[in-house]
Amino acid sequence: MSRFTIPRDIFIGNGAIDELSKLTQYKKAIIVTGGHSMRKGGFLQKAEDACKKAGMETKLFEGVMPDPTIECVLDGAKAMQEFEPDLIVAIGGGSPLDAAKAMWVFYEHPELTFQDIIDPFSIPRLRTKADFVAIPSTSGTASEVTAFSVITDEKTKVKYPLADYEITPDIAILDMDIPLTMPVSLTADTGMDALTHAIEAYVASNHSYISDALAIHAIQIIYESLFASVQGNAEARARIHIAQCMAGMAFSNALLGICHSLAHKTGAQFDIPHGRCNAILLPYVIEFNAVSERERYANIGRSLGLPGQTDRQQVNSLVEAVEKLNRQLGIKQSYKENGVSEADYMKVADFIAKEAVADPCTASNPRETSVEDMRKILDCAFFGKDVEF
């Protein structure tokens, strides 16, 4: 038996943020956001004005930084407990959306500790106090439609992916005006995150006919449109914003794999954006997993019209296509080229490999992966060299 869960409503279009003004059944809304980009672009004010138009009293919780920490989550939960909203609106990149999801948990269940919810599907029932609206500003994490939230323990520098269908938002709003404000590097990094989501969902052990359809179409759109999106093409950027949402619906249900397991751990240690970590790791993970999942990776290659008669040739073409896309986007293909020194890498490589095996995403990877395997993949990604898996 399988399950497929997405938000009840997904609103898509230019100016879609105004849908908040129609939520007249709510009395108080807390709006969670990141640094200054949503305020600078006027979107935070639009969200607040729309909530007020619906008759809601509003409160802002600003300043969620990239890679939100447990401390940030608990601060936000405290603000919610004091304000007592019946609607939580998260607007911005993946970080404020993820943070707001975790805040939601502790708002509804203040008796819990972070350790109580780190195991997958251990979050108790929500929505006794508030519903949740997510408005993404970036085109990658798809947190607006997923059952995931990634929170960092700043003491150990370990990222914990919280996973539970309870934290799937009730409403997602894809306002096409917002991603047009993304800078080039962020567009590239988040786009590669979305591509990785779709590819990992397609080969994940929990995949289904429904997730397959979303994943393969998302892969096609992202592969064909990402470079144009990075170049500033508005239509391409809109296509990517929808495709990353499709990828999110796919992986939220099919789950992910070891590319994300390693990206979670390396991003926290090396201070490299999550999407870029995925971009670096993806070719090596495909090569590793193709040992046991060659046919499905080959299906991806064929869906993109890549050259090759045999499954092995298609897998090779897919790896080469990912590497070529990275080069087009200006993403360097190794951690070493991205500024990580060999001395710093060697200090934490074994720790990263061990933590990656314990990451929840590893359980749904199509090939069983040991600590030694993780270290081998990690070495490839650090030095930028291929090996036989």
Short mmCIF file of C-alpha atoms in Angstrom, two decimals:
data_model
loop_
_atom_site.label_atom_id
_atom_site.label_comp_id
_atom_site.label_asym_id
_atom_site.label_seq_id
_atom_site.Cartn_x
_atom_site.Cartn_y
_atom_site.Cartn_z
CA MET A 1 0.00 0.00 0.00
CA SER A 2 1.22 3.52 -0.81
CA ARG A 3 0.11 7.03 0.02
CA PHE A 4 0.20 10.26 -1.98
CA THR A 5 -0.18 13.56 -0.10
CA ILE A 6 -0.04 17.13 -1.42
CA PRO A 7 -1.58 20.46 -0.32
CA ARG A 8 -5.33 20.72 -0.74
CA ASP A 9 -4.96 23.83 -2.93
CA ILE A 10 -2.13 25.07 -5.15
CA PHE A 11 -2.63 28.52 -6.67
CA ILE A 12 -0.46 29.38 -9.67
CA GLY A 13 -0.02 32.63 -11.57
CA ASN A 14 1.17 36.21 -11.59
CA GLY A 15 -0.14 38.02 -8.52
CA ALA A 16 -1.34 34.77 -6.95
CA ILE A 17 -0.29 36.08 -3.53
CA ASP A 18 -3.60 37.95 -3.47
CA GLU A 19 -5.33 34.61 -2.79
CA LEU A 20 -4.53 35.32 0.86
CA SER A 21 -7.19 38.02 0.81
CA LYS A 22 -9.84 35.36 0.25
CA LEU A 23 -9.03 33.41 3.44
CA THR A 24 -11.68 35.19 5.47
CA GLN A 25 -12.24 32.24 7.82
CA TYR A 26 -9.03 33.06 9.75
CA LYS A 27 -8.63 35.71 12.47
CA LYS A 28 -4.88 35.99 13.11
CA ALA A 29 -1.94 35.32 10.80
CA ILE A 30 1.75 35.18 11.63
CA ILE A 31 3.96 35.70 8.58
CA VAL A 32 7.37 34.02 8.71
CA THR A 33 10.10 35.15 6.30
CA GLY A 34 13.85 35.38 5.84
CA GLY A 35 16.20 38.32 5.43
CA HIS A 36 15.32 41.35 3.34
CA SER A 37 14.54 40.08 -0.16
CA MET A 38 10.79 39.65 0.32
CA ARG A 39 10.51 43.06 1.97
CA LYS A 40 12.76 44.70 -0.62
CA GLY A 41 10.67 43.26 -3.45
CA GLY A 42 7.43 44.36 -1.80
CA PHE A 43 6.11 40.80 -1.52
CA LEU A 44 6.11 40.73 2.27
CA GLN A 45 3.98 43.86 2.31
CA LYS A 46 1.65 42.32 -0.29
CA ALA A 47 1.21 39.23 1.86
CA GLU A 48 0.52 41.30 4.95
CA ASP A 49 -1.91 43.58 3.11
CA ALA A 50 -3.77 40.60 1.65
CA CYS A 51 -4.16 39.04 5.11
CA LYS A 52 -5.45 42.33 6.50
CA LYS A 53 -7.85 42.61 3.57
CA ALA A 54 -9.27 39.25 4.65
CA GLY A 55 -9.86 40.70 8.10
CA MET A 56 -6.88 39.10 9.85
CA GLU A 57 -4.71 40.64 12.54
CA THR A 58 -1.09 40.06 11.51
CA LYS A 59 2.32 39.64 13.10
CA LEU A 60 5.68 39.38 11.32
CA PHE A 61 8.50 37.02 12.25
CA GLU A 62 11.45 38.12 10.11
CA GLY A 63 15.11 37.21 9.94
CA VAL A 64 15.15 33.45 9.36
CA MET A 65 18.64 32.86 8.03
CA PRO A 66 19.82 30.21 5.54
CA ASP A 67 20.07 26.75 7.12
CA PRO A 68 17.67 27.56 9.98
CA THR A 69 18.74 26.34 13.39
CA ILE A 70 16.92 24.67 16.26
CA GLU A 71 17.26 27.93 18.22
CA CYS A 72 15.56 29.89 15.44
CA VAL A 73 12.72 27.35 15.33
CA LEU A 74 12.14 27.56 19.07
CA ASP A 75 12.20 31.37 18.96
CA GLY A 76 9.55 31.34 16.25
CA ALA A 77 7.42 28.83 18.14
CA LYS A 78 7.55 31.09 21.20
CA ALA A 79 6.38 34.05 19.11
CA MET A 80 3.49 31.94 17.85
CA GLN A 81 2.54 30.83 21.34
CA GLU A 82 2.40 34.46 22.45
CA PHE A 83 0.42 35.67 19.40
CA GLU A 84 -1.83 32.58 19.02
CA PRO A 85 -2.42 32.69 15.25
CA ASP A 86 -4.88 30.40 13.50
CA LEU A 87 -2.96 30.80 10.22
CA ILE A 88 0.76 30.54 9.58
CA VAL A 89 2.02 32.09 6.34
CA ALA A 90 5.60 31.29 5.31
CA ILE A 91 7.05 33.34 2.44
CA GLY A 92 10.56 33.22 1.01
CA GLY A 93 13.11 30.55 0.15
CA GLY A 94 13.32 27.04 1.49
CA SER A 95 14.82 28.17 4.77
CA PRO A 96 11.91 30.26 6.10
CA LEU A 97 9.41 27.72 4.78
CA ASP A 98 11.24 24.85 6.49
CA ALA A 99 11.69 26.84 9.69
CA ALA A 100 8.02 27.81 9.80
CA LYS A 101 6.98 24.16 9.45
CA ALA A 102 9.10 23.20 12.46
CA MET A 103 7.84 26.24 14.40
CA TRP A 104 4.31 25.04 13.67
CA VAL A 105 5.06 21.70 15.34
CA PHE A 106 6.28 23.30 18.57
CA TYR A 107 3.49 25.87 18.54
CA GLU A 108 0.91 23.11 18.52
CA HIS A 109 2.95 20.81 20.80
CA PRO A 110 5.09 22.90 23.17
CA GLU A 111 5.73 19.84 25.32
CA LEU A 112 7.95 18.28 22.62
CA THR A 113 11.71 18.56 22.22
CA PHE A 114 13.58 18.55 18.93
CA GLN A 115 14.81 15.03 19.66
CA ASP A 116 11.20 13.88 19.86
CA ILE A 117 10.59 14.61 16.17
CA ILE A 118 13.84 13.77 14.36
CA ASP A 119 12.72 10.22 13.55
CA PRO A 120 10.75 10.06 10.28
CA PHE A 121 6.97 10.24 10.69
CA SER A 122 7.05 10.88 14.41
CA ILE A 123 5.28 14.26 14.46
CA PRO A 124 1.88 14.21 16.22
CA ARG A 125 -1.30 15.57 14.65
CA LEU A 126 -1.29 19.28 13.77
CA ARG A 127 -4.02 21.76 12.76
CA THR A 128 -5.65 21.96 16.18
CA LYS A 129 -4.38 25.55 16.45
CA ALA A 130 -3.42 26.70 12.94
CA ASP A 131 -3.36 25.93 9.23
CA PHE A 132 -0.34 26.58 7.03
CA VAL A 133 0.19 28.53 3.79
CA ALA A 134 3.53 28.41 1.94
CA ILE A 135 4.66 30.93 -0.69
CA PRO A 136 8.06 30.05 -2.23
CA SER A 137 10.39 32.70 -3.60
CA THR A 138 12.96 30.27 -5.01
CA SER A 139 12.54 27.47 -7.53
CA GLY A 140 14.17 24.47 -5.92
CA THR A 141 13.30 23.21 -2.46
CA ALA A 142 9.55 22.80 -3.16
CA SER A 143 8.97 23.06 0.57
CA GLU A 144 5.56 24.50 -0.28
CA VAL A 145 4.28 21.03 -1.24
CA THR A 146 6.45 18.62 0.75
CA ALA A 147 6.34 16.70 3.98
CA PHE A 148 9.90 17.76 4.82
CA SER A 149 11.74 20.43 6.79
CA VAL A 150 15.53 20.58 7.08
CA ILE A 151 16.79 22.06 10.37
CA THR A 152 20.42 22.47 11.44
CA ASP A 153 21.87 21.69 14.85
CA GLU A 154 24.36 24.55 15.05
CA LYS A 155 26.35 22.80 17.80
CA THR A 156 27.10 19.64 15.82
CA LYS A 157 26.73 21.19 12.32
CA VAL A 158 24.38 18.37 11.35
CA LYS A 159 21.29 18.96 9.21
CA TYR A 160 18.23 16.98 10.25
CA PRO A 161 15.52 16.41 7.61
CA LEU A 162 12.25 16.25 9.52
CA ALA A 163 9.75 14.09 7.66
CA ASP A 164 6.04 13.74 8.27
CA TYR A 165 2.90 14.24 6.19
CA GLU A 166 1.53 16.39 9.03
CA ILE A 167 3.84 19.25 7.96
CA THR A 168 2.68 19.23 4.34
CA PRO A 169 1.22 22.73 3.85
CA ASP A 170 -2.52 23.17 3.46
CA ILE A 171 -2.15 25.78 0.71
CA ALA A 172 0.72 26.50 -1.68
CA ILE A 173 0.85 29.76 -3.63
CA LEU A 174 3.14 29.93 -6.68
CA ASP A 175 3.24 33.61 -7.52
CA MET A 176 5.19 33.87 -10.76
CA ASP A 177 6.27 37.43 -10.04
CA ILE A 178 8.43 36.39 -7.10
CA PRO A 179 11.05 34.06 -8.69
CA LEU A 180 11.86 36.75 -11.26
CA THR A 181 13.78 38.51 -8.46
CA MET A 182 16.20 35.61 -7.87
CA PRO A 183 19.89 36.33 -8.56
CA VAL A 184 21.71 34.19 -11.13
CA SER A 185 23.69 31.99 -8.72
CA LEU A 186 20.59 31.23 -6.64
CA THR A 187 18.60 30.38 -9.77
CA ALA A 188 21.31 27.91 -10.81
CA ASP A 189 21.75 26.29 -7.39
CA THR A 190 18.05 25.90 -6.66
CA GLY A 191 17.39 24.65 -10.17
CA MET A 192 19.91 21.86 -9.72
CA ASP A 193 18.32 21.04 -6.37
CA ALA A 194 14.99 20.64 -8.18
CA LEU A 195 16.57 18.45 -10.88
CA THR A 196 18.11 16.25 -8.18
CA HIS A 197 14.73 15.98 -6.42
CA ALA A 198 13.10 14.74 -9.60
CA ILE A 199 15.84 12.28 -10.53
CA GLU A 200 16.09 10.84 -7.03
CA ALA A 201 12.29 10.54 -6.77
CA TYR A 202 12.17 8.63 -10.06
CA VAL A 203 14.62 5.96 -8.85
CA ALA A 204 13.69 5.96 -5.14
CA SER A 205 12.47 2.71 -3.64
CA ASN A 206 9.07 4.25 -2.78
CA HIS A 207 8.33 5.52 -6.29
CA SER A 208 4.85 4.98 -7.76
CA TYR A 209 3.09 5.55 -11.08
CA ILE A 210 1.90 8.94 -9.81
CA SER A 211 5.31 10.10 -8.57
CA ASP A 212 6.97 8.74 -11.73
CA ALA A 213 4.73 10.87 -13.95
CA LEU A 214 5.49 14.03 -11.98
CA ALA A 215 9.21 13.27 -11.69
CA ILE A 216 9.90 12.47 -15.34
CA HIS A 217 8.01 15.51 -16.63
CA ALA A 218 9.77 17.75 -14.09
CA ILE A 219 13.14 16.38 -15.25
CA GLN A 220 12.30 17.20 -18.85
CA ILE A 221 11.16 20.75 -18.11
CA ILE A 222 14.12 21.55 -15.83
CA TYR A 223 16.69 20.08 -18.21
CA GLU A 224 15.26 22.00 -21.16
CA SER A 225 14.61 25.32 -19.38
CA LEU A 226 17.13 25.82 -16.57
CA PHE A 227 19.87 27.47 -18.58
CA ALA A 228 17.39 29.91 -20.15
CA SER A 229 15.97 30.58 -16.67
CA VAL A 230 19.45 31.43 -15.38
CA GLN A 231 19.88 33.73 -18.38
CA GLY A 232 16.82 35.66 -17.21
CA ASN A 233 14.13 34.38 -19.58
CA ALA A 234 10.83 35.05 -17.78
CA GLU A 235 8.89 32.23 -19.43
CA ALA A 236 11.64 29.72 -18.64
CA ARG A 237 11.76 30.90 -15.04
CA ALA A 238 8.00 30.37 -14.74
CA ARG A 239 8.34 26.84 -16.17
CA ILE A 240 11.08 26.05 -13.66
CA HIS A 241 8.94 27.38 -10.79
CA ILE A 242 6.16 24.96 -11.73
CA ALA A 243 8.54 22.07 -12.49
CA GLN A 244 10.28 22.35 -9.12
CA CYS A 245 6.83 22.12 -7.51
CA MET A 246 6.11 18.97 -9.53
CA ALA A 247 9.45 17.53 -8.43
CA GLY A 248 8.53 18.36 -4.84
CA MET A 249 5.22 16.52 -5.07
CA ALA A 250 7.10 13.54 -6.51
CA PHE A 251 9.85 13.33 -3.90
CA SER A 252 7.60 14.15 -0.96
CA ASN A 253 5.86 10.87 -1.69
CA ALA A 254 8.51 8.73 -3.39
CA LEU A 255 11.22 10.10 -1.06
CA LEU A 256 14.86 10.74 -2.02
CA GLY A 257 18.27 9.08 -1.90
CA ILE A 258 21.92 9.39 -0.97
CA CYS A 259 22.63 12.48 -3.07
CA HIS A 260 20.53 14.37 -0.55
CA SER A 261 21.94 12.41 2.39
CA LEU A 262 25.43 13.58 1.46
CA ALA A 263 24.29 17.08 0.48
CA HIS A 264 22.66 17.58 3.89
CA LYS A 265 25.90 16.70 5.68
CA THR A 266 28.41 18.40 3.38
CA GLY A 267 26.41 21.62 3.15
CA ALA A 268 26.45 22.02 6.91
CA GLN A 269 30.18 21.28 7.19
CA PHE A 270 31.47 23.26 4.19
CA ASP A 271 29.01 26.19 4.11
CA ILE A 272 28.11 25.52 0.48
CA PRO A 273 24.53 26.04 -0.74
CA HIS A 274 22.45 22.88 -0.65
CA GLY A 275 21.58 22.92 -4.34
CA ARG A 276 25.22 23.29 -5.34
CA CYS A 277 26.13 20.31 -3.14
CA ASN A 278 23.54 18.26 -5.01
CA ALA A 279 24.87 19.46 -8.35
CA ILE A 280 28.40 18.36 -7.39
CA LEU A 281 27.31 14.97 -6.07
CA LEU A 282 24.66 14.00 -8.62
CA PRO A 283 26.88 12.56 -11.41
CA TYR A 284 28.75 10.33 -8.96
CA VAL A 285 25.56 9.17 -7.25
CA ILE A 286 24.02 8.25 -10.61
CA GLU A 287 27.11 6.17 -11.43
CA PHE A 288 26.96 4.45 -8.04
CA ASN A 289 23.22 3.72 -8.10
CA ALA A 290 23.18 2.65 -11.74
CA VAL A 291 24.86 -0.59 -10.72
CA SER A 292 21.47 -1.74 -9.40
CA GLU A 293 19.05 0.72 -11.07
CA ARG A 294 20.42 1.06 -14.60
CA GLU A 295 17.10 0.71 -16.44
CA ARG A 296 15.35 3.59 -14.66
CA TYR A 297 18.29 5.96 -15.14
CA ALA A 298 18.36 4.89 -18.79
CA ASN A 299 14.65 5.74 -19.03
CA ILE A 300 15.50 9.26 -17.88
CA GLY A 301 18.16 9.55 -20.57
CA ARG A 302 15.76 8.38 -23.27
CA SER A 303 13.08 10.80 -22.08
CA LEU A 304 15.58 13.62 -22.66
CA GLY A 305 16.53 12.35 -26.11
CA LEU A 306 20.11 11.61 -25.09
CA PRO A 307 22.32 9.42 -27.34
CA GLY A 308 22.86 5.73 -26.70
CA GLN A 309 21.41 2.38 -27.75
CA THR A 310 21.99 0.39 -24.57
CA ASP A 311 21.02 1.16 -21.00
CA ARG A 312 24.70 1.57 -20.10
CA GLN A 313 25.18 4.10 -22.89
CA GLN A 314 22.10 6.01 -21.75
CA VAL A 315 23.40 6.18 -18.18
CA ASN A 316 26.74 7.49 -19.45
CA SER A 317 24.93 10.10 -21.51
CA LEU A 318 22.85 11.15 -18.50
CA VAL A 319 25.96 11.64 -16.36
CA GLU A 320 27.59 13.64 -19.15
CA ALA A 321 24.42 15.73 -19.58
CA VAL A 322 24.35 16.64 -15.87
CA GLU A 323 28.03 17.57 -15.95
CA LYS A 324 27.51 19.67 -19.08
CA LEU A 325 24.55 21.47 -17.48
CA ASN A 326 26.68 22.22 -14.42
CA ARG A 327 29.33 23.76 -16.64
CA GLN A 328 26.73 25.86 -18.48
CA LEU A 329 25.43 27.14 -15.14
CA GLY A 330 28.91 27.97 -13.87
CA ILE A 331 28.84 25.31 -11.14
CA LYS A 332 32.27 23.79 -10.52
CA GLN A 333 32.17 19.99 -10.38
CA SER A 334 34.08 19.27 -7.15
CA TYR A 335 34.15 20.44 -3.55
CA LYS A 336 37.83 21.22 -3.96
CA GLU A 337 37.08 23.62 -6.83
CA ASN A 338 34.39 25.19 -4.66
CA GLY A 339 36.95 26.27 -2.07
CA VAL A 340 37.11 23.36 0.39
CA SER A 341 40.72 22.66 1.36
CA GLU A 342 41.98 19.09 1.44
CA ALA A 343 42.98 19.48 5.08
CA ASP A 344 39.48 20.60 6.07
CA TYR A 345 37.93 17.83 4.02
CA MET A 346 40.03 15.09 5.60
CA LYS A 347 39.07 16.27 9.09
CA VAL A 348 35.37 15.59 8.52
CA ALA A 349 35.13 13.09 5.63
CA ASP A 350 34.62 10.02 7.83
CA PHE A 351 32.13 11.89 10.02
CA ILE A 352 30.15 12.99 6.96
CA ALA A 353 30.08 9.46 5.54
CA LYS A 354 28.84 8.02 8.82
CA GLU A 355 26.18 10.71 9.28
CA ALA A 356 25.04 10.33 5.67
CA VAL A 357 24.30 6.63 6.19
CA ALA A 358 22.10 7.59 9.15
CA ASP A 359 20.28 10.30 7.17
CA PRO A 360 16.58 9.43 6.56
CA CYS A 361 17.01 9.86 2.79
CA THR A 362 19.38 6.88 2.68
CA ALA A 363 16.58 4.45 3.51
CA SER A 364 14.83 5.07 0.17
CA ASN A 365 17.96 5.01 -1.99
CA PRO A 366 17.69 2.30 -4.67
CA ARG A 367 21.03 0.74 -3.75
CA GLU A 368 22.10 -0.24 -0.25
CA THR A 369 24.90 2.07 0.85
CA SER A 370 27.57 1.51 3.50
CA VAL A 371 29.80 4.03 5.24
CA GLU A 372 32.61 2.90 2.96
CA ASP A 373 30.45 3.51 -0.11
CA MET A 374 29.54 6.99 1.11
CA ARG A 375 33.20 7.82 1.66
CA LYS A 376 34.07 6.61 -1.85
CA ILE A 377 31.37 8.80 -3.42
CA LEU A 378 32.45 11.69 -1.23
CA ASP A 379 36.07 11.34 -2.32
CA CYS A 380 34.95 11.45 -5.96
CA ALA A 381 32.95 14.61 -5.29
CA PHE A 382 35.82 16.27 -3.44
CA PHE A 383 38.54 15.53 -5.97
CA GLY A 384 36.27 15.58 -9.02
CA LYS A 385 37.26 12.21 -10.40
CA ASP A 386 35.31 9.16 -11.55
CA VAL A 387 35.88 5.66 -10.22
CA GLU A 388 34.33 2.28 -10.92
CA PHE A 389 31.51 1.46 -8.53
#
